Coordinates of C-alpha atoms in Angstrom, one line a residue:
M230 CA 0.0 0.0 0.0
Q231 CA 1.4 3.4 -1.0
P232 CA 1.8 5.8 2.0
L233 CA -0.5 8.8 1.9
N234 CA 0.9 12.3 1.5
Q235 CA 0.1 13.7 4.9
A236 CA 0.7 17.3 3.7
T237 CA -2.4 17.0 1.4
L238 CA -4.7 15.3 4.0
T239 CA -7.4 17.0 6.0
Q240 CA -6.3 17.4 9.6
L241 CA -7.9 15.3 12.4
T242 CA -10.5 17.4 14.1
D243 CA -14.0 17.0 15.5
S244 CA -15.6 18.1 12.2
A245 CA -13.4 15.8 10.1
L246 CA -14.6 12.8 12.2
A247 CA -18.2 13.5 11.2
T248 CA -17.8 10.9 8.4
P249 CA -17.7 7.1 8.9
S250 CA -14.3 5.8 9.9
P251 CA -12.7 2.4 9.9
V252 CA -11.2 2.9 13.4
Q253 CA -12.8 3.1 16.8
L254 CA -14.1 6.6 17.5
P255 CA -15.6 8.3 20.5
R256 CA -19.2 7.2 20.8
Y257 CA -20.3 10.1 22.9
R258 CA -20.9 13.8 22.0
R259 CA -17.8 15.6 23.0
T260 CA -19.7 18.8 23.3
D261 CA -21.5 17.2 26.2
A262 CA -18.3 16.3 28.0
R263 CA -16.8 18.7 30.5
V264 CA -13.4 19.1 32.2
G265 CA -13.4 17.2 35.4
V266 CA -9.8 16.2 35.4
V267 CA -6.7 18.4 35.3
H268 CA -3.8 16.3 34.2
L269 CA -0.3 17.6 34.9
G270 CA 2.4 16.1 32.6
L271 CA 0.8 15.9 29.2
G272 CA 2.8 13.4 27.2
A273 CA 2.7 10.0 25.4
F274 CA 2.2 7.9 28.6
H275 CA -0.8 9.9 29.8
R276 CA -2.4 9.9 26.4
A277 CA -2.1 6.1 26.0
H278 CA -3.1 5.3 29.6
Q279 CA -5.2 7.5 32.0
A280 CA -6.7 9.5 29.1
M281 CA -7.9 6.2 27.6
V282 CA -9.4 5.2 30.9
F283 CA -11.2 8.6 31.1
D284 CA -12.3 8.1 27.5
A285 CA -13.9 4.7 28.5
L286 CA -15.7 6.5 31.4
L287 CA -17.1 9.0 28.9
Q288 CA -18.1 6.2 26.6
R289 CA -20.2 4.9 29.5
G290 CA -22.2 8.1 29.5
D291 CA -20.5 9.9 32.5
P292 CA -19.6 13.4 31.1
R293 CA -17.5 14.4 34.1
W294 CA -14.3 12.8 33.0
G295 CA -13.1 15.2 30.3
V296 CA -9.4 16.2 30.7
L297 CA -7.5 19.5 30.6
G298 CA -4.0 18.2 29.5
V299 CA -1.3 20.4 30.9
A300 CA 2.2 20.2 29.5
M301 CA 4.6 21.5 32.1
R302 CA 7.1 23.4 29.9
T303 CA 7.2 22.3 26.2
T304 CA 4.6 23.8 23.9
E305 CA 4.6 21.7 20.8
L306 CA 2.3 18.9 21.9
A307 CA -0.2 21.1 23.6
D308 CA -0.4 23.4 20.6
A309 CA -0.7 20.4 18.2
L310 CA -3.5 18.9 20.3
T311 CA -5.3 22.2 20.4
A312 CA -5.2 22.4 16.6
Q313 CA -6.8 19.0 16.5
D314 CA -9.6 19.7 19.1
G315 CA -7.7 17.5 21.5
L316 CA -8.2 14.4 19.3
Y317 CA -5.4 11.9 18.6
A318 CA -5.1 8.3 17.4
V319 CA -3.5 5.4 19.3
Q320 CA -2.3 2.3 17.7
V321 CA -2.8 -0.6 20.1
A322 CA -0.5 -3.5 19.3
S323 CA -0.5 -7.1 20.5
R324 CA 1.5 -9.9 19.0
E325 CA -1.7 -11.0 17.3
A326 CA -3.1 -7.8 15.8
L327 CA -3.0 -4.0 15.5
R328 CA -6.0 -1.8 16.1
W329 CA -6.5 2.0 16.0
Q330 CA -8.6 4.1 18.4
V331 CA -9.2 7.8 18.4
V332 CA -9.3 9.2 21.9
G333 CA -11.6 12.1 22.7
S334 CA -11.2 12.7 26.5
V335 CA -8.6 15.5 26.2
L336 CA -10.9 18.5 25.7
Q337 CA -8.4 21.2 26.2
A338 CA -4.6 21.5 26.3
C339 CA -2.3 24.2 27.7
V340 CA 1.3 24.7 29.1
A341 CA 1.9 25.4 32.8
A342 CA 4.9 27.6 32.1
R343 CA 3.1 29.6 29.6
E344 CA -0.5 29.7 31.0
P345 CA -0.2 29.2 34.7
A346 CA -3.4 31.2 35.4
Q347 CA -5.4 28.8 33.2
V348 CA -4.1 25.8 35.2
V349 CA -4.9 27.5 38.5
A350 CA -8.3 28.5 37.3
A351 CA -9.0 24.9 36.1
M352 CA -8.1 23.4 39.5
A353 CA -10.4 26.0 41.2
A354 CA -13.3 25.4 38.8
P355 CA -16.5 23.9 40.3
G356 CA -16.6 21.1 37.7
T357 CA -13.1 19.8 38.5
R358 CA -13.0 16.7 40.6
W359 CA -9.5 15.2 40.0
V360 CA -5.9 16.2 39.4
T361 CA -3.7 13.4 38.0
L362 CA 0.1 13.6 37.4
T363 CA 2.7 12.0 35.2
V364 CA 5.6 14.4 35.7
T365 CA 8.3 11.7 36.1
E366 CA 10.2 10.9 39.3
K367 CA 12.3 14.1 39.0
G368 CA 9.3 16.4 38.7
Y369 CA 8.3 16.3 42.4
G370 CA 9.9 19.5 43.6
P371 CA 9.1 23.0 44.7
A372 CA 7.7 24.2 41.3
L373 CA 5.1 21.4 41.2
A374 CA 4.1 22.0 44.8
A375 CA 3.7 25.7 44.3
L376 CA 1.5 25.2 41.3
L377 CA -0.7 22.7 43.1
V378 CA -0.9 24.8 46.3
Q379 CA -1.8 27.9 44.3
G380 CA -4.7 26.0 42.6
L381 CA -5.9 24.4 45.8
A382 CA -5.7 27.8 47.6
A383 CA -7.9 29.3 44.9
R384 CA -10.3 26.4 45.2
R385 CA -10.6 26.8 49.0
A386 CA -11.1 30.6 48.7
A387 CA -14.0 29.9 46.3
G388 CA -15.7 27.8 49.0
L389 CA -15.4 24.5 47.0
G390 CA -14.6 21.0 48.3
G391 CA -11.3 19.2 48.0
L392 CA -10.0 17.2 45.0
T393 CA -8.8 13.7 44.5
I394 CA -5.1 14.2 43.5
A395 CA -3.5 11.0 42.1
S396 CA 0.2 10.6 41.2
C397 CA 0.7 8.2 38.4
D398 CA 4.5 8.3 38.5
N399 CA 6.9 5.5 39.4
L400 CA 7.4 6.6 43.0
S401 CA 6.8 4.2 45.9
D402 CA 4.0 5.5 48.2
N403 CA 3.4 8.2 45.6
G404 CA 0.2 9.5 47.1
R405 CA 1.6 10.1 50.5
K406 CA 4.7 11.7 49.1
L407 CA 2.6 14.1 47.0
Q408 CA 0.4 14.9 50.0
Q409 CA 3.3 15.7 52.1
L410 CA 4.9 17.8 49.4
C411 CA 1.7 19.9 49.1
V412 CA 1.1 20.2 52.9
D413 CA 4.8 21.3 53.4
A414 CA 4.5 23.9 50.6
A415 CA 1.4 25.4 52.2
Q416 CA 2.9 25.8 55.7
H417 CA 2.8 29.6 55.2
D418 CA -0.9 29.3 55.7
A419 CA -1.8 26.8 58.5
A420 CA -5.5 26.7 57.7
L421 CA -4.8 26.0 54.0
A422 CA -2.3 23.3 54.9
Q423 CA -4.9 21.6 57.1
W424 CA -7.6 21.9 54.4
I425 CA -5.3 20.2 51.9
D426 CA -4.5 17.5 54.4
T427 CA -8.1 16.8 55.3
A428 CA -10.3 17.9 52.4
C429 CA -8.3 16.4 49.5
A430 CA -7.6 12.7 48.9
F431 CA -4.1 11.5 47.7
P432 CA -4.5 7.9 46.8
N433 CA -1.4 5.8 46.1
S434 CA -1.5 4.3 42.7
M435 CA 0.5 2.1 40.3
V436 CA 0.2 2.4 36.5
D437 CA 1.6 0.2 33.8
R438 CA 1.7 0.3 30.1
I439 CA 4.6 0.4 27.7
V440 CA 4.4 3.5 25.6
P441 CA 7.3 4.1 23.3
A442 CA 8.1 7.7 22.1
A443 CA 5.9 8.7 19.2
T444 CA 7.6 8.5 15.8
A445 CA 7.0 9.7 12.3
Q446 CA 6.0 6.1 11.5
H447 CA 3.1 6.4 13.9
R448 CA 2.0 9.5 12.1
S449 CA 2.3 7.8 8.7
D450 CA 0.4 4.7 9.9
A451 CA -2.3 6.8 11.5
A452 CA -2.8 8.7 8.2
Q453 CA -3.2 5.4 6.4
A454 CA -5.7 4.2 8.9
L455 CA -7.7 7.4 9.3
G456 CA -7.3 9.0 6.0
L457 CA -6.6 12.1 8.1
A458 CA -3.3 13.9 9.2
D459 CA -2.7 13.3 12.9
A460 CA 0.4 15.1 14.3
C461 CA -0.2 13.6 17.7
A462 CA -0.5 9.9 16.8
L463 CA 1.3 7.3 19.0
G464 CA 1.4 3.6 19.7
T465 CA 1.2 1.4 22.8
E466 CA 0.7 -2.2 23.8
E467 CA -2.7 -4.0 24.4
F468 CA -1.8 -4.6 28.1
W469 CA -2.5 -1.9 30.6
E470 CA -2.9 -1.8 34.4
W471 CA -4.0 0.9 36.9
V472 CA -4.1 -0.1 40.5
I473 CA -5.3 2.6 42.8
E474 CA -6.0 2.9 46.5
R475 CA -9.6 3.3 47.5
R476 CA -9.1 6.8 48.9
F477 CA -11.2 9.4 47.0
V478 CA -13.1 12.6 47.8
D479 CA -16.1 10.9 46.2
D480 CA -16.0 7.2 47.1
A481 CA -18.3 6.4 44.1
D482 CA -15.4 7.1 41.8
G483 CA -13.8 3.8 42.8
D484 CA -16.8 1.9 41.5
A485 CA -16.8 3.9 38.3
L486 CA -13.1 3.3 37.7
A487 CA -13.5 -0.4 38.5
A488 CA -16.2 -0.7 35.9
V489 CA -13.7 0.2 33.1
G490 CA -11.0 -2.1 34.4
V491 CA -9.1 -0.2 37.0
Q492 CA -8.2 -2.3 40.1
V493 CA -9.3 -0.4 43.2
V494 CA -7.6 -1.9 46.2
A495 CA -7.0 -1.3 49.9
D496 CA -3.2 -1.5 49.5
V497 CA -1.3 -0.7 46.4
K498 CA 2.1 -1.6 47.7
P499 CA 2.3 -5.3 46.6
F500 CA 1.5 -4.3 43.0
E501 CA 3.7 -1.2 43.2
E502 CA 6.7 -3.1 44.4
A503 CA 6.3 -5.9 41.8
K504 CA 6.0 -3.3 39.0
L505 CA 9.0 -1.2 40.2
R506 CA 11.3 -4.2 40.8
M507 CA 10.2 -6.6 38.1
L508 CA 9.1 -4.5 35.1
N509 CA 10.9 -1.2 35.7
G510 CA 14.0 -2.9 37.2
S511 CA 14.3 -5.3 34.3
H512 CA 13.6 -2.5 31.8
T513 CA 16.5 -0.4 33.1
A514 CA 18.8 -3.4 33.0
I515 CA 17.7 -4.3 29.4
A516 CA 18.1 -0.7 28.3
L517 CA 21.7 -0.4 29.6
I518 CA 22.7 -3.7 28.2
G519 CA 21.2 -2.9 24.8
A520 CA 22.8 0.6 24.8
V521 CA 26.3 -0.8 25.4
L522 CA 25.8 -3.7 22.9
G523 CA 24.3 -1.4 20.3
V524 CA 21.0 -3.2 20.2
P525 CA 18.3 -0.6 19.5
T526 CA 15.0 -1.8 21.1
V527 CA 13.7 -3.8 24.0
A528 CA 12.2 -6.4 21.6
D529 CA 15.5 -6.7 19.8
C530 CA 17.2 -7.3 23.1
I531 CA 14.8 -9.9 24.5
A532 CA 15.0 -11.8 21.2
R533 CA 18.6 -12.6 22.1
P534 CA 18.6 -15.8 24.1
D535 CA 21.4 -14.5 26.4
I536 CA 19.4 -11.4 27.4
H537 CA 16.1 -13.3 27.7
R538 CA 17.8 -15.8 30.1
F539 CA 19.4 -12.9 32.1
V540 CA 16.0 -11.1 32.5
R541 CA 14.1 -14.3 33.4
S542 CA 16.8 -15.2 36.0
L543 CA 16.8 -11.7 37.4
M544 CA 13.1 -11.7 38.0
T545 CA 12.7 -15.3 39.2
E546 CA 15.8 -15.8 41.4
V547 CA 16.6 -12.4 42.6
V548 CA 13.5 -10.1 42.6
M549 CA 10.4 -12.4 43.1
P550 CA 11.5 -13.9 46.5
H551 CA 10.9 -10.5 48.1
L552 CA 7.5 -9.7 46.6
Q553 CA 3.9 -10.3 47.7
R554 CA 1.9 -9.6 44.6
P555 CA -0.5 -12.4 43.8
G556 CA 0.4 -14.7 40.8
L557 CA 4.1 -13.7 40.4
P558 CA 5.1 -16.4 37.9
A559 CA 2.2 -15.4 35.6
Y560 CA 3.1 -11.8 36.0
R561 CA 6.7 -12.6 35.1
D562 CA 5.7 -14.5 32.0
A563 CA 3.4 -11.6 30.9
L564 CA 6.3 -9.2 31.3
L565 CA 8.6 -11.3 29.1
A566 CA 5.9 -11.6 26.5
R567 CA 5.3 -7.8 26.6
F568 CA 9.1 -7.1 26.3
A569 CA 9.1 -9.3 23.2
N570 CA 6.4 -7.5 21.3
P571 CA 8.1 -6.3 18.1
E572 CA 5.4 -3.7 17.3
L573 CA 6.4 -1.5 20.2
R574 CA 9.8 -0.4 19.0
H575 CA 10.7 0.8 22.5
K576 CA 14.1 2.3 22.2
V577 CA 16.7 1.4 24.8
H578 CA 18.1 4.9 25.0
Q579 CA 14.7 6.3 25.9
I580 CA 14.4 3.8 28.8
A581 CA 18.0 4.5 29.9
T582 CA 17.1 8.2 30.4
D583 CA 17.5 9.4 34.1
S584 CA 19.0 6.1 35.2
S585 CA 20.5 7.8 38.3
L586 CA 17.0 8.5 39.5
K587 CA 15.6 5.1 38.5
I588 CA 18.2 2.8 39.9
P589 CA 17.6 3.6 43.6
L590 CA 13.9 2.9 43.2
R591 CA 14.2 -0.2 41.0
W592 CA 17.3 -2.1 42.1
Q593 CA 18.5 -1.0 45.6
A594 CA 15.9 -2.7 47.8
T595 CA 16.3 -6.0 45.9
V596 CA 20.1 -5.9 46.3
L597 CA 19.8 -5.2 50.1
A598 CA 17.2 -7.9 50.5
Q599 CA 19.3 -10.5 48.7
L600 CA 22.4 -9.5 50.7
A601 CA 20.4 -9.9 54.0
A602 CA 19.1 -13.3 52.9
N603 CA 22.6 -14.4 51.6
G604 CA 21.0 -14.8 48.2
S605 CA 22.4 -14.3 44.7
I606 CA 23.3 -10.7 43.7
E607 CA 25.0 -11.7 40.5
P608 CA 22.4 -10.4 37.9
L609 CA 22.2 -7.0 39.6
A610 CA 25.9 -6.7 40.2
L611 CA 26.3 -7.4 36.5
A612 CA 23.7 -4.8 35.7
A613 CA 25.4 -2.2 37.9
A614 CA 28.7 -2.9 36.1
V615 CA 26.9 -2.5 32.7
W616 CA 25.6 0.9 34.0
M617 CA 29.2 1.9 34.8
R618 CA 30.3 0.9 31.3
Y619 CA 27.3 2.7 29.8
L620 CA 28.6 6.0 31.4
L621 CA 31.5 6.0 29.0
G622 CA 29.1 7.3 26.3
A623 CA 29.8 5.0 23.5
D624 CA 28.8 1.4 22.7
E625 CA 31.0 -1.5 22.0
Q626 CA 31.2 -0.7 18.3
G627 CA 32.5 2.8 19.2
Q628 CA 29.2 4.6 18.4
A629 CA 28.8 7.6 20.6
Y630 CA 25.5 8.4 22.3
A631 CA 24.2 11.1 24.6
I632 CA 23.5 10.4 28.3
S633 CA 20.3 12.0 29.3
D634 CA 20.4 12.2 33.1
P635 CA 20.5 15.0 35.7
L636 CA 23.8 13.6 37.0
G637 CA 25.0 12.5 33.5
Q638 CA 27.8 15.0 33.0
A639 CA 29.4 14.4 36.4
L640 CA 28.9 10.6 36.2
Q641 CA 30.3 10.4 32.7
A642 CA 33.3 12.5 33.7
T643 CA 34.0 10.2 36.6
A644 CA 33.7 7.1 34.4
Q645 CA 36.0 8.5 31.7
R646 CA 38.6 9.8 34.2
R647 CA 39.0 6.3 35.7
R648 CA 38.4 4.2 32.6
D649 CA 41.7 2.3 33.0
D650 CA 41.1 1.8 36.8
V651 CA 38.2 -0.7 37.3
A652 CA 38.4 -0.7 41.1
G653 CA 38.6 3.0 41.2
T654 CA 35.6 3.4 38.9
V655 CA 33.5 1.1 41.1
R656 CA 34.5 2.9 44.3
A657 CA 33.8 6.3 42.8
L658 CA 30.5 5.5 41.2
L659 CA 29.2 3.4 44.1
A660 CA 30.0 6.3 46.4
V661 CA 27.2 8.4 44.9
S662 CA 24.8 8.0 47.8
S663 CA 21.8 9.4 46.0
I664 CA 22.0 6.3 43.7
W665 CA 23.3 3.6 45.9
G666 CA 22.4 4.7 49.5
E667 CA 24.6 4.6 52.5
V668 CA 25.0 0.8 52.9
L669 CA 25.8 -0.7 49.5
P670 CA 29.0 1.4 48.9
H671 CA 30.5 -0.2 52.0
D672 CA 29.3 -3.8 51.5
V673 CA 32.4 -5.8 50.6
R674 CA 30.4 -8.6 48.8
W675 CA 28.5 -6.2 46.6
T676 CA 31.5 -4.0 45.7
A677 CA 33.6 -7.1 44.9
R678 CA 31.0 -8.6 42.6
V679 CA 30.4 -5.3 40.7
E680 CA 34.1 -4.9 40.3
H681 CA 34.3 -8.5 39.0
W682 CA 31.7 -8.0 36.4
L683 CA 33.0 -4.6 35.3
Q684 CA 36.4 -6.2 34.8
V685 CA 34.8 -8.9 32.6
I686 CA 32.9 -6.3 30.6
R687 CA 35.9 -4.1 30.1
R688 CA 38.1 -7.0 28.9
Q689 CA 35.7 -9.2 27.1
G690 CA 32.4 -7.3 26.5
V691 CA 28.9 -7.5 27.8
A692 CA 28.0 -10.7 25.8
A693 CA 30.9 -12.6 27.4
A694 CA 29.7 -11.4 30.9
L695 CA 26.1 -12.7 30.1
A696 CA 27.6 -16.0 29.0
Q697 CA 29.6 -16.3 32.2
L698 CA 26.5 -15.6 34.3
H699 CA 24.8 -18.7 32.8
P700 CA 27.7 -20.9 31.7
S701 CA 25.4 -23.9 31.0
D702 CA 24.0 -22.0 28.1

């Protein structure tokens, strides 16, 4: 099939969708929907996850779940969505089939850095009921707290009730941490701080769906499927999961969410820990291995028997013994199948972004638990050594790559300065307490094994290290 010339196509908008379409479209009148959710952190993940859940709620006839999507700083996506009336297409890919869906829940889009007053006014609007967030782990700082507190202060001053404010980022105990962040930021006004603490609900939640960065191929494929130009098209996998604590301003919201597939539970922690340590922890390890080997995507990595065996062993022998999520073997097998999905084209360098923030959340607790139980630490010691090799900024073929990390420049300088001194590299990089904590840098067993694997990697390469980890293969 010849690709369509997107420049000559009609743009995806409400009016353009008035004609029959071969893909799934919103089955509700978008003019009847109203903004009930302010989402901070507009990006691919939100649009392929929470926004699709809210779209399902709108499909069920509840008009209160329309979204104001707020990009925090960058303007391109918000402006592109505005030009398309908030509409965009999502390609949902399983190993068996591809399908397209046009999502209609994003009714408006703006940029917090450019239109802060609009964001504050939206949080203070009578129809707003929820605030959701996907601002990444590094986004939970003073600027976010100030924006939220300003909106909540305006809401309280208007005599309105509190909001359900749900973090959807990969942070353990994310609801409580966000609540404390907001309460602390409101300490200049004791009455406001108390109102935030008591009138608003901050549920812990865990979200899961693999959403690669949107590409030109997504836009081309969307044009082929829709017959319309969609500048905001993206792709994702069929699997999705949202586990949220039953802690809402309006308790009936839990039943509404459950009706469209959200798991509403008393305690998110078993699900949260399994996701962080099994999916996210494995993802980080795969990404670093792939980056150093020069293997571009997760599916390409997991197609290699040595990496597949490494990941399965990491989850089964090292991570799972310390988790309580029900059905762990089935969850592990589902993760391996998802990693292998070739349609996702999830790039390793995208996943390796911000590794200094991800490693403490995804690896550290497992290493400590294994050391305390006198269990195997080999897969994670190898992964830590691969991370140190990754910091050199070039793969094993000599191809340079950028390291996108808040500590990237300092870490790369350390790795390069000590590139001929393996023991010195390990000492210096493990000494970064924000990554490895206060215990691991002084644990002789851990440091010795990381040093061993870095020595193997530097002399023989990552593939040789993987082979030595499982010599029977």
